[in-house]
PDB file of C-alpha atoms in Angstrom:
ATOM      1  CA  MET A   1      39.310 227.151  15.772  1.00  0.00           C
ATOM      2  CA  PRO A   2      38.308 228.875  12.671  1.00  0.00           C
ATOM      3  CA  ASP A   3      34.741 228.625  11.504  1.00  0.00           C
ATOM      4  CA  LYS A   4      35.258 230.336   8.179  1.00  0.00           C
ATOM      5  CA  LEU A   5      36.806 229.387   4.799  1.00  0.00           C
ATOM      6  CA  SER A   6      38.805 232.877   4.694  1.00  0.00           C
ATOM      7  CA  ASP A   7      39.787 232.243   8.344  1.00  0.00           C
ATOM      8  CA  ILE A   8      41.288 228.666   7.247  1.00  0.00           C
ATOM      9  CA  ALA A   9      42.996 230.990   4.128  1.00  0.00           C
ATOM     10  CA  THR A  10      44.425 233.382   6.460  1.00  0.00           C
ATOM     11  CA  GLU A  11      45.844 230.638   8.479  1.00  0.00           C
ATOM     12  CA  ALA A  12      47.225 228.771   6.097  1.00  0.00           C
ATOM     13  CA  VAL A  13      49.153 232.095   4.300  1.00  0.00           C
ATOM     14  CA  ASP A  14      50.221 233.406   8.352  1.00  0.00           C
ATOM     15  CA  SER A  15      51.733 229.829   8.981  1.00  0.00           C
ATOM     16  CA  PRO A  16      55.436 229.226   8.453  1.00  0.00           C
ATOM     17  CA  ALA A  17      56.059 227.294   5.470  1.00  0.00           C
ATOM     18  CA  ALA A  18      57.538 223.646   6.360  1.00  0.00           C
ATOM     19  CA  ALA A  19      61.350 223.804   5.202  1.00  0.00           C
ATOM     20  CA  LEU A  20      62.076 221.994   1.735  1.00  0.00           C
ATOM     21  CA  PRO A  21      64.797 220.067   1.786  1.00  0.00           C
ATOM     22  CA  ALA A  22      67.834 221.261   0.188  1.00  0.00           C
ATOM     23  CA  PRO A  23      68.647 219.754  -3.118  1.00  0.00           C
ATOM     24  CA  PRO A  24      71.684 217.396  -3.661  1.00  0.00           C
ATOM     25  CA  SER A  25      74.657 219.202  -4.793  1.00  0.00           C
ATOM     26  CA  ARG A  26      76.259 218.726  -8.000  1.00  0.00           C
ATOM     27  CA  LEU A  27      78.752 216.436  -6.501  1.00  0.00           C
ATOM     28  CA  ALA A  28      76.327 214.147  -5.009  1.00  0.00           C
ATOM     29  CA  LEU A  29      74.349 213.856  -8.178  1.00  0.00           C
ATOM     30  CA  ALA A  30      77.830 213.327 -10.068  1.00  0.00           C
ATOM     31  CA  LEU A  31      79.059 210.347  -7.532  1.00  0.00           C
ATOM     32  CA  ASN A  32      75.504 208.920  -7.833  1.00  0.00           C
ATOM     33  CA  GLU A  33      75.543 208.981 -11.898  1.00  0.00           C
ATOM     34  CA  ALA A  34      79.187 207.434 -11.893  1.00  0.00           C
ATOM     35  CA  GLN A  35      78.391 204.740  -9.340  1.00  0.00           C
ATOM     36  CA  GLU A  36      75.431 203.582 -11.581  1.00  0.00           C
ATOM     37  CA  GLU A  37      77.891 203.712 -14.828  1.00  0.00           C
ATOM     38  CA  ALA A  38      80.173 201.146 -13.213  1.00  0.00           C
ATOM     39  CA  ARG A  39      77.593 199.028 -11.836  1.00  0.00           C
ATOM     40  CA  ALA A  40      75.906 199.332 -15.413  1.00  0.00           C
ATOM     41  CA  ALA A  41      79.229 198.376 -16.996  1.00  0.00           C
ATOM     42  CA  LEU A  42      78.902 195.059 -14.473  1.00  0.00           C
ATOM     43  CA  ALA A  43      76.402 193.348 -16.229  1.00  0.00           C
ATOM     44  CA  LEU A  44      77.974 193.583 -20.084  1.00  0.00           C
ATOM     45  CA  ALA A  45      78.322 190.459 -21.633  1.00  0.00           C
ATOM     46  CA  ASP A  46      81.347 191.534 -23.456  1.00  0.00           C
ATOM     47  CA  PRO A  47      84.147 191.083 -21.121  1.00  0.00           C
ATOM     48  CA  VAL A  48      86.327 194.132 -22.949  1.00  0.00           C
ATOM     49  CA  LYS A  49      83.584 196.294 -22.800  1.00  0.00           C
ATOM     50  CA  ALA A  50      82.753 195.295 -19.338  1.00  0.00           C
ATOM     51  CA  VAL A  51      86.227 196.247 -17.832  1.00  0.00           C
ATOM     52  CA  HIS A  52      86.307 199.177 -19.941  1.00  0.00           C
ATOM     53  CA  GLY A  53      83.255 200.585 -18.561  1.00  0.00           C
ATOM     54  CA  VAL A  54      83.852 199.709 -15.200  1.00  0.00           C
ATOM     55  CA  ARG A  55      87.342 201.455 -15.369  1.00  0.00           C
ATOM     56  CA  LYS A  56      85.790 204.081 -17.005  1.00  0.00           C
ATOM     57  CA  GLY A  57      83.504 204.513 -13.902  1.00  0.00           C
ATOM     58  CA  PHE A  58      86.006 203.987 -11.561  1.00  0.00           C
ATOM     59  CA  LYS A  59      87.988 206.880 -12.912  1.00  0.00           C
ATOM     60  CA  ARG A  60      84.950 209.058 -12.514  1.00  0.00           C
ATOM     61  CA  LEU A  61      84.279 207.985  -9.192  1.00  0.00           C
ATOM     62  CA  ARG A  62      88.319 208.849  -8.330  1.00  0.00           C
ATOM     63  CA  ALA A  63      88.040 211.974  -9.812  1.00  0.00           C
ATOM     64  CA  LEU A  64      85.005 212.942  -7.733  1.00  0.00           C
ATOM     65  CA  LEU A  65      86.271 211.330  -4.466  1.00  0.00           C
ATOM     66  CA  ARG A  66      89.473 213.654  -4.633  1.00  0.00           C
ATOM     67  CA  LEU A  67      87.146 216.627  -4.325  1.00  0.00           C
ATOM     68  CA  ALA A  68      85.311 214.850  -1.267  1.00  0.00           C
ATOM     69  CA  GLY A  69      88.668 214.084   0.498  1.00  0.00           C
ATOM     70  CA  ALA A  70      88.853 218.014   0.608  1.00  0.00           C
ATOM     71  CA  ALA A  71      85.922 217.483   3.083  1.00  0.00           C
ATOM     72  CA  ARG A  72      86.139 219.387   6.641  1.00  0.00           C
ATOM     73  CA  GLU A  73      84.964 216.493   8.602  1.00  0.00           C
ATOM     74  CA  ARG A  74      87.890 214.293   8.924  1.00  0.00           C
ATOM     75  CA  ALA A  75      85.742 210.770   8.408  1.00  0.00           C
ATOM     76  CA  VAL A  76      84.286 211.729   5.687  1.00  0.00           C
ATOM     77  CA  ALA A  77      87.594 212.973   4.086  1.00  0.00           C
ATOM     78  CA  GLN A  78      89.230 209.523   5.448  1.00  0.00           C
ATOM     79  CA  ARG A  79      86.452 207.627   3.877  1.00  0.00           C
ATOM     80  CA  ALA A  80      86.830 209.295   0.159  1.00  0.00           C
ATOM     81  CA  ARG A  81      90.780 209.045   0.499  1.00  0.00           C
ATOM     82  CA  ALA A  82      90.107 204.996   1.421  1.00  0.00           C
ATOM     83  CA  SER A  83      87.180 204.678  -1.158  1.00  0.00           C
ATOM     84  CA  ARG A  84      90.110 206.004  -4.310  1.00  0.00           C
ATOM     85  CA  ARG A  85      92.652 203.884  -3.101  1.00  0.00           C
ATOM     86  CA  ALA A  86      90.386 200.740  -3.156  1.00  0.00           C
ATOM     87  CA  LEU A  87      88.776 201.596  -6.497  1.00  0.00           C
ATOM     88  CA  ALA A  88      92.429 201.994  -8.003  1.00  0.00           C
ATOM     89  CA  ALA A  89      93.661 198.707  -6.565  1.00  0.00           C
ATOM     90  CA  ILE A  90      90.573 196.756  -8.211  1.00  0.00           C
ATOM     91  CA  ALA A  91      90.978 198.487 -11.617  1.00  0.00           C
ATOM     92  CA  ARG A  92      94.611 197.333 -11.742  1.00  0.00           C
ATOM     93  CA  HIS A  93      93.183 193.778 -11.345  1.00  0.00           C
ATOM     94  CA  LEU A  94      91.182 194.658 -14.215  1.00  0.00           C
ATOM     95  CA  ALA A  95      93.996 195.423 -16.895  1.00  0.00           C
ATOM     96  CA  GLN A  96      94.628 192.500 -18.490  1.00  0.00           C
ATOM     97  CA  ALA A  97      91.285 192.706 -21.129  1.00  0.00           C
ATOM     98  CA  ARG A  98      91.902 196.635 -21.736  1.00  0.00           C
ATOM     99  CA  ASP A  99      95.731 196.167 -22.218  1.00  0.00           C
ATOM    100  CA  THR A 100      95.212 194.019 -25.073  1.00  0.00           C
ATOM    101  CA  ALA A 101      92.963 195.879 -26.832  1.00  0.00           C
ATOM    102  CA  ALA A 102      94.804 199.335 -26.096  1.00  0.00           C
ATOM    103  CA  ARG A 103      97.783 197.078 -27.559  1.00  0.00           C
ATOM    104  CA  GLU A 104      96.026 196.450 -30.661  1.00  0.00           C
ATOM    105  CA  ASP A 105      94.729 200.207 -30.835  1.00  0.00           C
ATOM    106  CA  ALA A 106      98.052 201.642 -30.532  1.00  0.00           C
ATOM    107  CA  LEU A 107      99.271 199.133 -33.294  1.00  0.00           C
ATOM    108  CA  ASP A 108      96.380 200.586 -35.717  1.00  0.00           C
ATOM    109  CA  ASP A 109      97.465 204.369 -34.272  1.00  0.00           C
ATOM    110  CA  LEU A 110     101.535 203.484 -35.271  1.00  0.00           C
ATOM    111  CA  VAL A 111      99.884 202.222 -39.046  1.00  0.00           C
ATOM    112  CA  ALA A 112      97.541 205.263 -39.923  1.00  0.00           C
ATOM    113  CA  LYS A 113     100.058 208.406 -38.232  1.00  0.00           C
ATOM    114  CA  ALA A 114     104.015 206.875 -38.314  1.00  0.00           C
ATOM    115  CA  ASP A 115     104.144 204.973 -41.786  1.00  0.00           C
ATOM    116  CA  LEU A 116     104.279 201.559 -39.785  1.00  0.00           C
ATOM    117  CA  SER A 117     104.002 198.590 -42.382  1.00  0.00           C
ATOM    118  CA  ALA A 118     100.852 196.188 -42.371  1.00  0.00           C
ATOM    119  CA  ALA A 119     103.470 193.456 -42.219  1.00  0.00           C
ATOM    120  CA  ALA A 120     105.275 194.930 -39.560  1.00  0.00           C
ATOM    121  CA  ARG A 121     101.892 195.338 -37.235  1.00  0.00           C
ATOM    122  CA  ARG A 122     100.369 191.962 -38.150  1.00  0.00           C
ATOM    123  CA  ALA A 123     104.190 190.364 -36.736  1.00  0.00           C
ATOM    124  CA  ALA A 124     104.348 192.340 -33.628  1.00  0.00           C
ATOM    125  CA  SER A 125     100.715 191.500 -32.801  1.00  0.00           C
ATOM    126  CA  ARG A 126     101.380 187.757 -33.300  1.00  0.00           C
ATOM    127  CA  ALA A 127     104.698 188.231 -31.157  1.00  0.00           C
ATOM    128  CA  PHE A 128     102.573 190.050 -28.335  1.00  0.00           C
ATOM    129  CA  ALA A 129      99.584 187.904 -28.353  1.00  0.00           C
ATOM    130  CA  PRO A 130      98.875 186.677 -24.974  1.00  0.00           C
ATOM    131  CA  ALA A 131      98.244 183.216 -23.869  1.00  0.00           C
ATOM    132  CA  ALA A 132      94.742 182.021 -24.140  1.00  0.00           C
ATOM    133  CA  THR A 133      92.885 183.279 -21.103  1.00  0.00           C
ATOM    134  CA  PRO A 134      90.259 181.043 -19.024  1.00  0.00           C
ATOM    135  CA  ALA A 135      87.028 182.090 -19.443  1.00  0.00           C
ATOM    136  CA  ALA A 136      86.262 182.256 -15.622  1.00  0.00           C
ATOM    137  CA  ASP A 137      89.406 184.849 -15.580  1.00  0.00           C
ATOM    138  CA  ALA A 138      88.237 186.722 -18.815  1.00  0.00           C
ATOM    139  CA  GLY A 139      86.828 190.270 -18.086  1.00  0.00           C
ATOM    140  CA  VAL A 140      85.453 191.095 -14.820  1.00  0.00           C
ATOM    141  CA  GLY A 141      85.454 187.259 -14.058  1.00  0.00           C
ATOM    142  CA  ALA A 142      87.383 186.656 -10.661  1.00  0.00           C
ATOM    143  CA  HIS A 143      86.982 190.040  -9.477  1.00  0.00           C
ATOM    144  CA  ARG A 144      83.287 190.005  -9.632  1.00  0.00           C
ATOM    145  CA  ALA A 145      82.763 189.229  -5.755  1.00  0.00           C
ATOM    146  CA  ALA A 146      85.571 192.040  -5.010  1.00  0.00           C
ATOM    147  CA  LEU A 147      84.109 194.440  -7.099  1.00  0.00           C
ATOM    148  CA  GLU A 148      80.432 194.411  -6.226  1.00  0.00           C
ATOM    149  CA  ALA A 149      81.616 194.196  -2.595  1.00  0.00           C
ATOM    150  CA  GLU A 150      83.118 197.689  -2.801  1.00  0.00           C
ATOM    151  CA  MET A 151      80.238 199.125  -4.724  1.00  0.00           C
ATOM    152  CA  ALA A 152      78.056 198.178  -1.797  1.00  0.00           C
ATOM    153  CA  ARG A 153      80.448 199.917   0.672  1.00  0.00           C
ATOM    154  CA  LEU A 154      80.618 203.237  -1.578  1.00  0.00           C
ATOM    155  CA  ALA A 155      76.978 203.126  -2.139  1.00  0.00           C
ATOM    156  CA  GLN A 156      76.462 203.174   1.879  1.00  0.00           C
ATOM    157  CA  ALA A 157      78.970 206.156   2.313  1.00  0.00           C
ATOM    158  CA  LEU A 158      77.801 208.306  -0.647  1.00  0.00           C
ATOM    159  CA  PRO A 159      75.268 210.311   1.504  1.00  0.00           C
ATOM    160  CA  ARG A 160      77.955 211.726   3.146  1.00  0.00           C
ATOM    161  CA  LEU A 161      80.502 211.858   0.446  1.00  0.00           C
ATOM    162  CA  GLY A 162      78.443 213.664  -1.449  1.00  0.00           C
ATOM    163  CA  ALA A 163      77.352 216.198   1.250  1.00  0.00           C
ATOM    164  CA  ALA A 164      81.333 216.991   1.408  1.00  0.00           C
ATOM    165  CA  LEU A 165      81.303 219.872  -0.808  1.00  0.00           C
ATOM    166  CA  ASP A 166      78.187 222.249  -1.525  1.00  0.00           C
ATOM    167  CA  ASP A 167      78.077 224.195  -4.398  1.00  0.00           C
ATOM    168  CA  LYS A 168      79.241 227.302  -3.071  1.00  0.00           C
ATOM    169  CA  ALA A 169      82.729 225.808  -2.306  1.00  0.00           C
ATOM    170  CA  LEU A 170      83.106 223.991  -6.119  1.00  0.00           C
ATOM    171  CA  PRO A 171      85.240 226.877  -7.231  1.00  0.00           C
ATOM    172  CA  ALA A 172      87.793 226.560  -4.572  1.00  0.00           C
ATOM    173  CA  ALA A 173      87.855 222.805  -4.829  1.00  0.00           C
ATOM    174  CA  LEU A 174      88.366 222.903  -8.671  1.00  0.00           C
ATOM    175  CA  THR A 175      91.194 225.523  -8.581  1.00  0.00           C
ATOM    176  CA  ALA A 176      93.110 223.037  -6.529  1.00  0.00           C
ATOM    177  CA  GLY A 177      92.927 220.671  -9.024  1.00  0.00           C
ATOM    178  CA  TYR A 178      93.476 223.051 -11.765  1.00  0.00           C
ATOM    179  CA  ALA A 179      96.396 224.049  -9.953  1.00  0.00           C
ATOM    180  CA  ARG A 180      98.171 220.611  -9.552  1.00  0.00           C
ATOM    181  CA  ALA A 181      97.212 219.592 -13.327  1.00  0.00           C
ATOM    182  CA  ARG A 182      98.952 223.103 -14.405  1.00  0.00           C
ATOM    183  CA  ARG A 183     101.734 222.482 -12.060  1.00  0.00           C
ATOM    184  CA  ALA A 184     102.447 219.112 -13.316  1.00  0.00           C
ATOM    185  CA  GLY A 185     102.216 220.045 -17.026  1.00  0.00           C
ATOM    186  CA  ARG A 186     105.168 222.989 -16.507  1.00  0.00           C
ATOM    187  CA  ALA A 187     107.131 220.638 -14.895  1.00  0.00           C
ATOM    188  CA  VAL A 188     106.967 217.623 -17.256  1.00  0.00           C
ATOM    189  CA  ASP A 189     110.253 216.442 -19.322  1.00  0.00           C
ATOM    190  CA  PRO A 190     108.826 215.395 -22.736  1.00  0.00           C
ATOM    191  CA  GLN A 191     111.187 212.281 -22.608  1.00  0.00           C
ATOM    192  CA  ASP A 192     110.318 211.101 -19.412  1.00  0.00           C
ATOM    193  CA  ASP A 193     107.285 208.636 -20.146  1.00  0.00           C
ATOM    194  CA  GLU A 194     106.784 208.128 -16.273  1.00  0.00           C
ATOM    195  CA  SER A 195     106.080 212.316 -16.073  1.00  0.00           C
ATOM    196  CA  LEU A 196     103.895 212.473 -18.778  1.00  0.00           C
ATOM    197  CA  HIS A 197     101.707 209.391 -17.140  1.00  0.00           C
ATOM    198  CA  GLU A 198     101.617 211.308 -13.912  1.00  0.00           C
ATOM    199  CA  LEU A 199     100.218 214.936 -15.741  1.00  0.00           C
ATOM    200  CA  ARG A 200      97.571 211.904 -17.681  1.00  0.00           C
ATOM    201  CA  LYS A 201      96.297 211.283 -14.167  1.00  0.00           C
ATOM    202  CA  GLU A 202      95.457 214.781 -12.997  1.00  0.00           C
ATOM    203  CA  ILE A 203      94.244 215.753 -16.666  1.00  0.00           C
ATOM    204  CA  VAL A 204      91.869 212.723 -15.671  1.00  0.00           C
ATOM    205  CA  ALA A 205      90.519 214.033 -12.545  1.00  0.00           C
ATOM    206  CA  GLN A 206      90.437 217.516 -14.077  1.00  0.00           C
ATOM    207  CA  ARG A 207      88.516 216.741 -16.836  1.00  0.00           C
ATOM    208  CA  TYR A 208      85.397 214.394 -14.633  1.00  0.00           C
ATOM    209  CA  GLN A 209      85.835 217.250 -12.177  1.00  0.00           C
ATOM    210  CA  MET A 210      85.036 220.061 -14.249  1.00  0.00           C
ATOM    211  CA  GLU A 211      81.661 218.267 -15.662  1.00  0.00           C
ATOM    212  CA  LEU A 212      80.099 219.814 -12.335  1.00  0.00           C
ATOM    213  CA  VAL A 213      80.014 223.064 -13.812  1.00  0.00           C
ATOM    214  CA  ILE A 214      79.476 222.975 -17.337  1.00  0.00           C
ATOM    215  CA  HIS A 215      75.937 224.120 -16.387  1.00  0.00           C
ATOM    216  CA  ALA A 216      77.417 227.561 -15.479  1.00  0.00           C
ATOM    217  CA  TRP A 217      77.995 227.989 -19.248  1.00  0.00           C
ATOM    218  CA  PRO A 218      76.920 224.956 -20.977  1.00  0.00           C
ATOM    219  CA  ALA A 219      78.759 226.155 -24.437  1.00  0.00           C
ATOM    220  CA  LEU A 220      81.970 227.013 -22.884  1.00  0.00           C
ATOM    221  CA  GLY A 221      81.986 224.513 -20.093  1.00  0.00           C
ATOM    222  CA  GLN A 222      81.272 221.344 -22.702  1.00  0.00           C
ATOM    223  CA  MET A 223      84.199 222.794 -24.900  1.00  0.00           C
ATOM    224  CA  TRP A 224      86.346 222.803 -22.154  1.00  0.00           C
ATOM    225  CA  VAL A 225      85.699 219.345 -21.106  1.00  0.00           C
ATOM    226  CA  ASP A 226      86.292 218.048 -24.782  1.00  0.00           C
ATOM    227  CA  GLN A 227      89.609 219.840 -24.923  1.00  0.00           C
ATOM    228  CA  LEU A 228      90.179 218.212 -21.364  1.00  0.00           C
ATOM    229  CA  GLN A 229      89.420 214.771 -23.262  1.00  0.00           C
ATOM    230  CA  ARG A 230      91.255 215.651 -26.347  1.00  0.00           C
ATOM    231  CA  LEU A 231      94.598 216.201 -24.312  1.00  0.00           C
ATOM    232  CA  ARG A 232      93.561 213.144 -22.036  1.00  0.00           C
ATOM    233  CA  ASP A 233      93.426 211.065 -25.282  1.00  0.00           C
ATOM    234  CA  LYS A 234      96.937 212.355 -26.666  1.00  0.00           C
ATOM    235  CA  LEU A 235      98.354 211.303 -23.210  1.00  0.00           C
ATOM    236  CA  GLY A 236      96.773 207.747 -23.135  1.00  0.00           C
ATOM    237  CA  LYS A 237      98.075 207.205 -26.793  1.00  0.00           C
ATOM    238  CA  HIS A 238     101.763 208.325 -25.355  1.00  0.00           C
ATOM    239  CA  HIS A 239     101.080 205.629 -22.006  1.00  0.00           C
ATOM    240  CA  ASP A 240      99.995 203.099 -24.637  1.00  0.00           C
ATOM    241  CA  LEU A 241     102.865 203.392 -26.840  1.00  0.00           C
ATOM    242  CA  SER A 242     105.437 203.249 -23.699  1.00  0.00           C
ATOM    243  CA  VAL A 243     103.979 199.783 -22.844  1.00  0.00           C
ATOM    244  CA  LEU A 244     104.412 198.728 -26.685  1.00  0.00           C
ATOM    245  CA  ARG A 245     107.769 199.859 -26.436  1.00  0.00           C
ATOM    246  CA  ALA A 246     108.292 197.880 -23.456  1.00  0.00           C
ATOM    247  CA  LEU A 247     107.540 194.686 -25.076  1.00  0.00           C
ATOM    248  CA  ALA A 248     109.403 195.410 -28.140  1.00  0.00           C
ATOM    249  CA  GLU A 249     112.547 195.649 -26.444  1.00  0.00           C
ATOM    250  CA  ALA A 250     111.647 192.698 -24.328  1.00  0.00           C
ATOM    251  CA  HIS A 251     111.479 191.037 -27.218  1.00  0.00           C
ATOM    252  CA  PRO A 252     114.784 188.310 -27.969  1.00  0.00           C
ATOM    253  CA  MET A 253     116.763 190.053 -30.875  1.00  0.00           C
ATOM    254  CA  ARG A 254     118.533 187.694 -33.383  1.00  0.00           C
ATOM    255  CA  ALA A 255     122.634 188.061 -33.522  1.00  0.00           C
ATOM    256  CA  ASP A 256     121.725 190.083 -37.025  1.00  0.00           C
ATOM    257  CA  GLY A 257     119.513 192.705 -35.668  1.00  0.00           C
ATOM    258  CA  GLY A 258     116.219 190.656 -36.510  1.00  0.00           C
ATOM    259  CA  PRO A 259     113.417 190.648 -36.444  1.00  0.00           C
ATOM    260  CA  LEU A 260     112.826 193.476 -38.948  1.00  0.00           C
ATOM    261  CA  TRP A 261     109.544 194.402 -37.863  1.00  0.00           C
ATOM    262  CA  ARG A 262     111.112 195.105 -34.308  1.00  0.00           C
ATOM    263  CA  ALA A 263     113.157 197.820 -35.574  1.00  0.00           C
ATOM    264  CA  GLN A 264     110.901 199.401 -37.569  1.00  0.00           C
ATOM    265  CA  LEU A 265     108.236 199.350 -34.731  1.00  0.00           C
ATOM    266  CA  LEU A 266     110.477 201.133 -32.617  1.00  0.00           C
ATOM    267  CA  ALA A 267     111.463 204.001 -34.586  1.00  0.00           C
ATOM    268  CA  ALA A 268     107.560 204.199 -35.304  1.00  0.00           C
ATOM    269  CA  ILE A 269     107.102 204.434 -31.688  1.00  0.00           C
ATOM    270  CA  GLU A 270     109.890 206.706 -31.232  1.00  0.00           C
ATOM    271  CA  ALA A 271     108.377 209.138 -33.849  1.00  0.00           C
ATOM    272  CA  ARG A 272     104.915 208.642 -33.049  1.00  0.00           C
ATOM    273  CA  GLN A 273     105.513 209.716 -29.175  1.00  0.00           C
ATOM    274  CA  GLU A 274     107.641 212.663 -30.138  1.00  0.00           C
ATOM    275  CA  LYS A 275     104.666 214.234 -32.220  1.00  0.00           C
ATOM    276  CA  LEU A 276     101.942 213.422 -29.466  1.00  0.00           C
ATOM    277  CA  ALA A 277     104.271 214.849 -26.581  1.00  0.00           C
ATOM    278  CA  HIS A 278     104.582 217.830 -28.453  1.00  0.00           C
ATOM    279  CA  SER A 279     101.274 218.443 -29.369  1.00  0.00           C
ATOM    280  CA  ALA A 280      99.755 217.205 -25.759  1.00  0.00           C
ATOM    281  CA  LEU A 281     101.887 220.351 -24.195  1.00  0.00           C
ATOM    282  CA  LEU A 282     101.067 222.817 -26.755  1.00  0.00           C
ATOM    283  CA  LEU A 283      97.340 221.909 -25.824  1.00  0.00           C
ATOM    284  CA  HIS A 284      98.106 221.762 -22.128  1.00  0.00           C
ATOM    285  CA  ALA A 285      99.523 225.380 -22.413  1.00  0.00           C
ATOM    286  CA  ARG A 286      96.472 226.738 -23.909  1.00  0.00           C
ATOM    287  CA  LEU A 287      94.019 225.421 -20.985  1.00  0.00           C
ATOM    288  CA  PHE A 288      96.156 225.906 -18.370  1.00  0.00           C
ATOM    289  CA  ALA A 289      97.245 229.555 -19.329  1.00  0.00           C
ATOM    290  CA  GLU A 290      95.239 231.212 -16.677  1.00  0.00           C
ATOM    291  CA  LYS A 291      96.897 231.734 -13.609  1.00  0.00           C
ATOM    292  CA  PRO A 292      94.702 229.584 -10.615  1.00  0.00           C
ATOM    293  CA  ARG A 293      93.488 232.619  -9.141  1.00  0.00           C
ATOM    294  CA  ALA A 294      92.508 234.306 -12.071  1.00  0.00           C
ATOM    295  CA  PHE A 295      90.844 230.854 -13.332  1.00  0.00           C
ATOM    296  CA  ARG A 296      88.924 230.678  -9.506  1.00  0.00           C
ATOM    297  CA  ARG A 297      87.541 234.180 -10.254  1.00  0.00           C
ATOM    298  CA  ARG A 298      86.525 233.439 -14.087  1.00  0.00           C
ATOM    299  CA  LEU A 299      84.708 230.594 -12.330  1.00  0.00           C
ATOM    300  CA  SER A 300      83.134 231.738  -9.456  1.00  0.00           C
ATOM    301  CA  ALA A 301      81.792 234.714 -12.075  1.00  0.00           C
ATOM    302  CA  TYR A 302      80.080 232.205 -14.107  1.00  0.00           C
ATOM    303  CA  MET A 303      78.718 230.299 -10.999  1.00  0.00           C
ATOM    304  CA  SER A 304      77.682 233.479  -9.814  1.00  0.00           C
ATOM    305  CA  ALA A 305      75.658 234.654 -12.770  1.00  0.00           C
ATOM    306  CA  VAL A 306      74.289 231.248 -12.865  1.00  0.00           C
ATOM    307  CA  SER A 307      72.861 231.664  -9.360  1.00  0.00           C
ATOM    308  CA  GLU A 308      71.350 235.126  -9.391  1.00  0.00           C
ATOM    309  CA  ARG A 309      69.167 234.189 -12.359  1.00  0.00           C
ATOM    310  CA  LYS A 310      67.521 231.655 -10.476  1.00  0.00           C
TER     311      LYS A 310
END
């Protein structure tokens, strides 16, 4: 037993330091943030805002779970895929409140960007107005129990899901998503609503996944994510107009071709969608100009530079 303070100090220096726990991966941190975002939205009183917030949180979670789905451990990969499917199914049940707001936004966009008359906009809004929704079914409503149950299951799985991908594996995983989004954009038919909608899904995933590497070069990383969001918004507006067009086409047409607002609306939708598809694909071509291998090298170089500085 040491009898001097100097001996104690020497022993303390010579003793092996206790291993510090590894910091959580960026995937783990992002999964926790996305889950908290969805939980916070559940508490909102406004049904439209609650649905929007939950769906946004779920989209982010599903994008991150796609990364976790590439885990080497089979059980973790299966859990990630099962969670993605469950979140997608619940989100579909929450569509009504969001769809009403999206329809009104689409009509406003046509007035601003496609010269739809205010009178035609009002007539279309009245024609497409949904029947009154019972208060119990508005917003999250009857789906709250299912939402909370799935969130609880996900919370239990988050530690393993977050550990599925360490930071060194991020460039390869992000490149896989980049390659999917690149292929989807190059194969898309601008006249085909469904292929544009599928492209939008890939862009949504890439947009949330790329947030994980903003730290490697904040100015460039944030700009990249912002441009992915712009592309997502263009494709989202195109999709909302497709839904609006289906409603207009299903609306009864009189023998004389009326109502007049119907023809005006369909013409405005066609013109606006053509512009949106064109500008979206131009932006896609810029964002996805690099081949996947070059994208991965560049991303790895940025992350290595940050790691070496540390």
